[in-house]
Backbone as numpy.savetxt, mean C-alpha at the origin, in Angstrom:
# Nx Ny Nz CAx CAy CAz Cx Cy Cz
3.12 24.43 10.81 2.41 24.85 9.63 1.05 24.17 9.53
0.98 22.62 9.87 -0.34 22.34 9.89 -0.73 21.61 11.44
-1.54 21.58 11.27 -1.81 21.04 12.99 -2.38 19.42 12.50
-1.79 18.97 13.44 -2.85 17.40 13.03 -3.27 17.18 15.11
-4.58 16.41 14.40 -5.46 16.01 15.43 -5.78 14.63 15.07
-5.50 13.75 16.24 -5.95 12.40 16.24 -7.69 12.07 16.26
-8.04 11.97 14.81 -9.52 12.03 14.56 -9.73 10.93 13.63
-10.79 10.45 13.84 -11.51 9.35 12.68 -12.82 9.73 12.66
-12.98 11.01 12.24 -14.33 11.11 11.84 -14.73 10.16 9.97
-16.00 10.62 9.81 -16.71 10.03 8.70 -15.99 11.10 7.54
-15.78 11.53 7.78 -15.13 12.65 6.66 -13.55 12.89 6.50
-13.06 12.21 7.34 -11.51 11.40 7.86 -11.39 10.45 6.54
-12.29 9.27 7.19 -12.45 7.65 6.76 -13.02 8.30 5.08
-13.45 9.13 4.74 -14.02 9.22 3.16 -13.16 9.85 2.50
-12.34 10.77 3.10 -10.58 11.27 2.66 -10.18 10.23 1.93
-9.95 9.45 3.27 -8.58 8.85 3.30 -8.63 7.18 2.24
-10.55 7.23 2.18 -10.53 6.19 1.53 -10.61 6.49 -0.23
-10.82 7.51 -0.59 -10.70 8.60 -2.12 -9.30 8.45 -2.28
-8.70 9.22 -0.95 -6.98 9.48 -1.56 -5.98 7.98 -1.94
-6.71 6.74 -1.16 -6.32 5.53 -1.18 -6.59 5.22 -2.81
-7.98 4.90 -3.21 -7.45 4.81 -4.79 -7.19 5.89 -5.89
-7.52 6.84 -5.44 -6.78 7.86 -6.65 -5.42 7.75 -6.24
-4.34 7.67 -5.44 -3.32 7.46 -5.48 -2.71 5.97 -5.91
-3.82 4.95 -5.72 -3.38 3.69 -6.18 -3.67 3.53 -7.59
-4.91 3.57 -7.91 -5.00 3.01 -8.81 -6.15 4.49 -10.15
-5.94 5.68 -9.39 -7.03 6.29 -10.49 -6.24 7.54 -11.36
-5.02 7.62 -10.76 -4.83 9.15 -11.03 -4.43 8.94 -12.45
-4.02 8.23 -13.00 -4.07 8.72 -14.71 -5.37 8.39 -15.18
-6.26 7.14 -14.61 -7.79 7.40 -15.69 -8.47 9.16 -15.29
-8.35 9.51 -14.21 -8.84 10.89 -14.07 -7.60 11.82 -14.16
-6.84 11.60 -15.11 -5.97 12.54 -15.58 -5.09 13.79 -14.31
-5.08 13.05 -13.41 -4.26 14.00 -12.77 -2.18 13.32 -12.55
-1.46 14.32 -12.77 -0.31 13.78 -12.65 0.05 13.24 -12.08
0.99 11.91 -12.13 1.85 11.00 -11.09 2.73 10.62 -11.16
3.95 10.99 -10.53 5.36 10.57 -10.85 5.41 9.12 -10.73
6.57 8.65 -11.30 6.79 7.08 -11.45 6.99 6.85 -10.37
7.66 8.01 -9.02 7.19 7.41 -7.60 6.34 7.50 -6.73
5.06 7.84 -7.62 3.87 7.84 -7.06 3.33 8.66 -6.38
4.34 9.82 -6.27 3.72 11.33 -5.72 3.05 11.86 -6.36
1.98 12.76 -5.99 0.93 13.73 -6.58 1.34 14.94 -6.08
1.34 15.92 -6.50 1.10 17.21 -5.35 -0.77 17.37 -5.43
-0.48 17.79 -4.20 -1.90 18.32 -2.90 -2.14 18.79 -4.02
-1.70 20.00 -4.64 -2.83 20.68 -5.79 -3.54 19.98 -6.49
-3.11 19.29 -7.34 -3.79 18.43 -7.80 -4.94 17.34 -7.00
-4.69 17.30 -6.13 -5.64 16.08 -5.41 -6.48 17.10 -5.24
-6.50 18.31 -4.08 -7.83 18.47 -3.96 -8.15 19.27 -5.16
-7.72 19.97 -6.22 -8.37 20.20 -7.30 -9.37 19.09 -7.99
-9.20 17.97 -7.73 -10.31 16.99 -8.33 -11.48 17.25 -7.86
-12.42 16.99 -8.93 -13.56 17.16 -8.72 -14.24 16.58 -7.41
-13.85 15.40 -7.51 -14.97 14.65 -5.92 -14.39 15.80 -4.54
-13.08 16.38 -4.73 -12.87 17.00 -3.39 -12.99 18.21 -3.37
-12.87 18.82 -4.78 -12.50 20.35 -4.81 -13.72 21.13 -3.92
-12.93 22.22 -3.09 -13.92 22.49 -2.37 -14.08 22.21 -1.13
-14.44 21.34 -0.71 -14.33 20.04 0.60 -13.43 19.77 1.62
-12.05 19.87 1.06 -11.01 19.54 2.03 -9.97 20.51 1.83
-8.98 20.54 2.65 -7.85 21.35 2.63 -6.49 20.48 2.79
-5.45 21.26 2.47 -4.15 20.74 2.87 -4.15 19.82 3.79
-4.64 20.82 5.37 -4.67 20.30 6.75 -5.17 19.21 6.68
-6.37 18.81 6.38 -7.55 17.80 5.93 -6.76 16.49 5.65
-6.14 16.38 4.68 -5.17 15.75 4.03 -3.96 15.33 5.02
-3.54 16.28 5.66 -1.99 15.92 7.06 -2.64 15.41 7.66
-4.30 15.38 8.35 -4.92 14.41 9.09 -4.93 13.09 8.38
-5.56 13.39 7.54 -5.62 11.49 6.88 -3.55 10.57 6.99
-2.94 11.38 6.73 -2.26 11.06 6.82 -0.95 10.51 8.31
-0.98 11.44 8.72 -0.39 11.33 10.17 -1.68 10.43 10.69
-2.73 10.11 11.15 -3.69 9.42 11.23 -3.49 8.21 11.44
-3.16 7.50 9.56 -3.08 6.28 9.36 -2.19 5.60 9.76
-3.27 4.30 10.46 -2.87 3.25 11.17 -1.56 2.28 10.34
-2.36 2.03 9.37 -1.21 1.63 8.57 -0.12 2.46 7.79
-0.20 3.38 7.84 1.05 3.95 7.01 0.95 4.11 5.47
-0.43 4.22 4.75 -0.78 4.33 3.72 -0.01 5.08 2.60
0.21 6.18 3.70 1.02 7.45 2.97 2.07 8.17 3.18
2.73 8.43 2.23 3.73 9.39 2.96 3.72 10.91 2.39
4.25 11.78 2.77 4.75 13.30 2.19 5.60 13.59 2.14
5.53 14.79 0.87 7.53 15.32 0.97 7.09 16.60 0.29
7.87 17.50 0.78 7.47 19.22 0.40 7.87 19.22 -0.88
7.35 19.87 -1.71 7.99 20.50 -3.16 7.53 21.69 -3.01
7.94 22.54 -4.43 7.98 24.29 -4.14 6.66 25.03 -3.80
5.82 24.68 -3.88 4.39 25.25 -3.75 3.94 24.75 -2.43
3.91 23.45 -2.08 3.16 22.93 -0.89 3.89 22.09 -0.42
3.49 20.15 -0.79 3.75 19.02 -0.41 3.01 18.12 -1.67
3.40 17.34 -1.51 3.15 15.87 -2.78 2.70 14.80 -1.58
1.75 13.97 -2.23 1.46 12.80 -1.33 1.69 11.61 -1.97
1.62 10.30 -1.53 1.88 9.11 -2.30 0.85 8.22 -1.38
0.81 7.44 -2.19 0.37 5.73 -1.39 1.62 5.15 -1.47
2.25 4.30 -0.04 3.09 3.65 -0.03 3.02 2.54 -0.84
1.99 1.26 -0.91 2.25 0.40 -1.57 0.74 0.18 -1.55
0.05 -0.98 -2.61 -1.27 -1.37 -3.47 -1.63 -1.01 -4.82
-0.49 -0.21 -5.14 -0.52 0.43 -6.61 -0.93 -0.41 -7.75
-1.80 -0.25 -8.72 -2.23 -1.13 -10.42 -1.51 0.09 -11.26
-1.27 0.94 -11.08 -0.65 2.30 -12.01 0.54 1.73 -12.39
0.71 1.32 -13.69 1.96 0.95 -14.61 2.88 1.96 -13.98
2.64 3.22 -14.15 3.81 4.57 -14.31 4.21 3.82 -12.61
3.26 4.04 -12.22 4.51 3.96 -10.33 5.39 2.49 -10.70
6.49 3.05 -10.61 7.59 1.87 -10.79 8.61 2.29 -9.38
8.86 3.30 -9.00 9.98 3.75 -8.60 9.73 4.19 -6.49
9.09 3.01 -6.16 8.90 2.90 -4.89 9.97 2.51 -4.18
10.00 3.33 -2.70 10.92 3.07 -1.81 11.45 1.57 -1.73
11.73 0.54 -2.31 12.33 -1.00 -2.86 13.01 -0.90 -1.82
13.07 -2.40 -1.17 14.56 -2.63 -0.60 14.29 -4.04 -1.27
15.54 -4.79 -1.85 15.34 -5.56 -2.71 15.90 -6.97 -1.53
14.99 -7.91 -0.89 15.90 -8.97 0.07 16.68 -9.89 -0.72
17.55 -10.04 -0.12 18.87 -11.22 -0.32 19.03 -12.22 0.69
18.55 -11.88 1.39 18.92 -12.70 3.05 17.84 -13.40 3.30
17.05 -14.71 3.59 15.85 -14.86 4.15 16.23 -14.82 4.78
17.16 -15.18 5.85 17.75 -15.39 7.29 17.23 -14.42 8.53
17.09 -12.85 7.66 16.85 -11.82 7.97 15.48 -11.38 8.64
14.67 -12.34 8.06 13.04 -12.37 8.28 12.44 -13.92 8.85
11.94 -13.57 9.82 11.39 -14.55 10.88 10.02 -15.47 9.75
9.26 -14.68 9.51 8.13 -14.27 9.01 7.97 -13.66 7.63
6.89 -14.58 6.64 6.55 -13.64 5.66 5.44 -14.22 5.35
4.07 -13.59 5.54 2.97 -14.07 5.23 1.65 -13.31 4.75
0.75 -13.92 4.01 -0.29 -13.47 2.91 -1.34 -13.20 3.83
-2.14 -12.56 3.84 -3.23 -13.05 4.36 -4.68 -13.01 3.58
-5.39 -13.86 3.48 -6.77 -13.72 2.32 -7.76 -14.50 3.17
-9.03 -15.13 2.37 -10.15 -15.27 2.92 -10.69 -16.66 2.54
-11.34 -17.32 3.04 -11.82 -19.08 2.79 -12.35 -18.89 1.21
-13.00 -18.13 0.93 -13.68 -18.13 -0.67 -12.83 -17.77 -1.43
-11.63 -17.69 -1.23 -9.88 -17.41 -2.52 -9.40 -19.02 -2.26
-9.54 -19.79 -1.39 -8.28 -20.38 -0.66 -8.76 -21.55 -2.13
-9.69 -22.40 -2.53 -9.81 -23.32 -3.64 -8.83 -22.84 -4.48
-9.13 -21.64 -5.08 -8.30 -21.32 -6.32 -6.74 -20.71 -6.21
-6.44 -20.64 -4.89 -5.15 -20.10 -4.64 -4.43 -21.49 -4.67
-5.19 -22.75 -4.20 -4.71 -23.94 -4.15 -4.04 -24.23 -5.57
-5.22 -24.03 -6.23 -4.59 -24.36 -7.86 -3.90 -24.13 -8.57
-4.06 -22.69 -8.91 -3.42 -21.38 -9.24 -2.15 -20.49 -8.87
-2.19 -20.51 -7.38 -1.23 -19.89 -6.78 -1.62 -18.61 -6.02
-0.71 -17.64 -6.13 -1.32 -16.48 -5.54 -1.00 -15.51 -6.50
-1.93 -14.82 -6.83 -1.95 -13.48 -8.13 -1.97 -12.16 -7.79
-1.49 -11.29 -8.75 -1.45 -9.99 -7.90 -2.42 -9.15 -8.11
-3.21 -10.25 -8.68 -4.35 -9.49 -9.34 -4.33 -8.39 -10.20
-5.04 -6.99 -9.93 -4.40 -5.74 -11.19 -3.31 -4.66 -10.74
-2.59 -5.54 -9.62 -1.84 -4.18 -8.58 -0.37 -4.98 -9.22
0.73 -4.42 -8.42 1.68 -4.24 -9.23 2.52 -5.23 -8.73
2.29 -5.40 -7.21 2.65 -6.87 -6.41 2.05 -7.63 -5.64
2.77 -8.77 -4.78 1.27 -9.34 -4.28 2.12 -9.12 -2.87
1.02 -8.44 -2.03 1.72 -8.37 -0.22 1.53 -9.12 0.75
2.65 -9.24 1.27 2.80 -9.70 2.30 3.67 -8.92 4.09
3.53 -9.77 5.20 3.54 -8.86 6.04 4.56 -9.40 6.63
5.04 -9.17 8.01 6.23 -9.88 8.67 5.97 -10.30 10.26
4.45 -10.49 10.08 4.24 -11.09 11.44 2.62 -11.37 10.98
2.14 -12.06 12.18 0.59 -11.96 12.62 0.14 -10.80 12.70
-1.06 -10.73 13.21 -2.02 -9.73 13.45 -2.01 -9.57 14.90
-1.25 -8.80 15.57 -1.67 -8.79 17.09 -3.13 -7.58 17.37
-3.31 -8.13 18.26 -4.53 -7.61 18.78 -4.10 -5.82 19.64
-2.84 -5.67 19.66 -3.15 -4.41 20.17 -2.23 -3.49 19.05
-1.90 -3.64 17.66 -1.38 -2.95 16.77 -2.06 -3.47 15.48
-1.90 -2.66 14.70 -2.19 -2.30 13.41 -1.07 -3.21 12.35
-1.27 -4.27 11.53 -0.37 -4.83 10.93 -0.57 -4.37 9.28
0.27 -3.42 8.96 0.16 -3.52 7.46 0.85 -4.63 6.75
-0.39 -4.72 5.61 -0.73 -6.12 4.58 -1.01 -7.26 4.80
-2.03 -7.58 6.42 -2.58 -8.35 6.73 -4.03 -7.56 7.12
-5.21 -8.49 6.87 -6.48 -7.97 6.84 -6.72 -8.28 8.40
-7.41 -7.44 8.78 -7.88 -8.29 10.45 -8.99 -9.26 10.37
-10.09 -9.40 9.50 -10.65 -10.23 8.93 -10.47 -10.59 8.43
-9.08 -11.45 7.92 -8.40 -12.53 7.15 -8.95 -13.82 7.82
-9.41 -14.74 7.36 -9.42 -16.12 7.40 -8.38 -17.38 7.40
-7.47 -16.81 6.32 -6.17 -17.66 5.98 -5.33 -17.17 5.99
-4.35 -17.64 6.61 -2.82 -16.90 6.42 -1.64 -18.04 5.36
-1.33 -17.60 4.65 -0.35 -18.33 4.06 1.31 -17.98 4.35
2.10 -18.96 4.71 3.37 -18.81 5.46 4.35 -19.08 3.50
5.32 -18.46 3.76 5.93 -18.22 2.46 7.58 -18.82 3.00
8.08 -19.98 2.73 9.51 -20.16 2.90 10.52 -19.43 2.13
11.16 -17.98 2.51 11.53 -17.15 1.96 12.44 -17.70 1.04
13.34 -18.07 1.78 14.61 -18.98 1.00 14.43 -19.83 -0.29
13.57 -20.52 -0.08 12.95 -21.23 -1.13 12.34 -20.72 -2.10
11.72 -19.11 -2.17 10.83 -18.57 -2.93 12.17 -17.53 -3.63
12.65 -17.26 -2.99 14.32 -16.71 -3.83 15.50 -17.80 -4.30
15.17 -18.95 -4.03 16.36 -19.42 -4.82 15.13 -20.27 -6.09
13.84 -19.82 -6.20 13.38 -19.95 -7.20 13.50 -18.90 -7.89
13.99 -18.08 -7.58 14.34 -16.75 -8.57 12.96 -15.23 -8.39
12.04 -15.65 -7.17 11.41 -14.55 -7.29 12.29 -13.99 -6.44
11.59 -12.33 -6.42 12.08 -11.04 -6.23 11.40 -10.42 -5.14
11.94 -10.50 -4.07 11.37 -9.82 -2.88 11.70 -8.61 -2.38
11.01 -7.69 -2.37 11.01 -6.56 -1.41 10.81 -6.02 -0.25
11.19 -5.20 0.77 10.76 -4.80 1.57 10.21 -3.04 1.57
9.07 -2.74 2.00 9.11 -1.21 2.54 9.68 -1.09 3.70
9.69 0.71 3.64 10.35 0.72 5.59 9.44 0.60 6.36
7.92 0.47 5.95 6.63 0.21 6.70 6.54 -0.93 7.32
7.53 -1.89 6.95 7.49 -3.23 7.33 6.63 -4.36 6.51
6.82 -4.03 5.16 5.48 -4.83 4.51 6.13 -5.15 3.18
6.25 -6.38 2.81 7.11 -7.34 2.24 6.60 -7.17 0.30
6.82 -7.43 -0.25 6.44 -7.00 -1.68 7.28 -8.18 -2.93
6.20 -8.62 -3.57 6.99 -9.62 -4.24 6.38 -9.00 -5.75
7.49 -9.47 -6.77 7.25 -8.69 -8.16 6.98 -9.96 -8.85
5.99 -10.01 -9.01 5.44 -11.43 -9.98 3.87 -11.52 -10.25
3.61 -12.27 -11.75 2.14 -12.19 -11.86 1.11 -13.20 -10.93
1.90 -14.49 -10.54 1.41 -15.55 -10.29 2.59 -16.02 -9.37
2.47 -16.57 -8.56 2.99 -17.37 -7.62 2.69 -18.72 -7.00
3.28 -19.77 -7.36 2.47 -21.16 -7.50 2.75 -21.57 -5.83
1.62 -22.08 -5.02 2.14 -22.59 -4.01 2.26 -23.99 -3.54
C-alpha cells in the first residue's frame, strides 16, 4: 500500500522533525486530537496547517520506517493509520504508553543519562529533572559508533550511570519501551 524508500532528504529531516513535536509536545496547543496513547490519525496531522498540502500519507511511512531511532510507531484505524511518538512526550493527556514497569535490576547491565558539561553543575545539586516532558530518559548501553542508540545524544558530553537497584528500592519507578529506552516517572531525581 505504501512504498517506503531509504531517504534523508531535507524534506525527510523537516517531516520528521514537525511530526516529532506536534506529536510530543504540540497537538493539543494546536488543537488537533490525541489519544491518552498518543496516537493521532494521519488526517489530522497532515490537515495542519504547516503541512497541509505538502506531504502525503507515503511522506509520513518514510519518516517513519526511516527513523534511526524509532521515534514512531503506526497502527491502522478505519480510514487510514494513526501515528505516535514513542517516548519525549510534555502532553499531560499521553499517559497510556507502551510501559513495561522494571522489577528486576538484575535484568539490565546498564542504565544511563546522557547530557552535556553546561547541565552537569546543576545536575550536581539538583539532580536530574524531567524538565516539561513526562519522564526523564535513559538508555541501556553506550553510544556505539556503528548504531543508532535511542536516549543517548551522540554529542553528549556526560554520561551518568544510574544503580538500578538502588534507585528502586528508593521507591522510584522504572520503565522500559520495546525500543530499548529506559523511562523513569519522577519530577526530580537527586544524584
Amino acid at each position: 500500500m505504501y512504498e517506503v524508500t531509504h531517504t534523508k532528504s531535507k524534506q525527510n529531516i523537516r517531516l520528521s522533525k514537525f511530526l516529532s513535536w506536534l506529536l510530543r509536545h504540540g497537538a493539543v496547543k494546536d488543537q488537533i486530537p490525541i489519544g491518552s496513547d498518543g496516537f493521532v490519525s494521519v488526517k489530522h496531522i497532515l490537515n495542519h496547517p504547516t503541512l497541509r498540502g505538502n506531504f502525503t500519507e507515503n511522506d509520513i511511512i518514510k519518516v517513519v520506517e526511516n527513523d534511526e531511532k524509532t521515534r514512531f510507531a503506526v497502527r491502522p484505524n478505519k480510514e487510514s493509520f494513526d501515528v505516535r511518538a514513542n517516548q519525549g512526550h510534555s502532553i499531560d493527556l499521553v499517559k497510556e504508553l507502551e510501559l513495561i514497569p522494571i522489577t528486576r535490576p538484575d535484568s539490565f547491565k546498564c542504565v544511563v543519562h546522557s547530557t552535556f558539561l553546561t547541565n552537569w553543575d546543576k545536575i550536581k545539586v539538583e539532580g536530574l529533572h524531567r524538565m516539561k516532558r513526562n519522564h526523564i530518559h535513559f538508555a541501556q548501553s553506550l553510544l556505539d559508533t556503528n548504531t543508532v542508540t535511542s536516549g543517548l545524544r551522540k554529542n553528549a558530553e556526560i554520561f551518568i550511570y544510574i544503580n538500578l537497584k538502588c534507585a528502586l528500592e528508593k521507591g522510584l519507578k522504572f520503565f522500559f519501551l520495546l525500543m530499548e529506552l529506559f523511562l523513569v516517572q519522577v519530577t526530580t531525581m537527586d544524584m
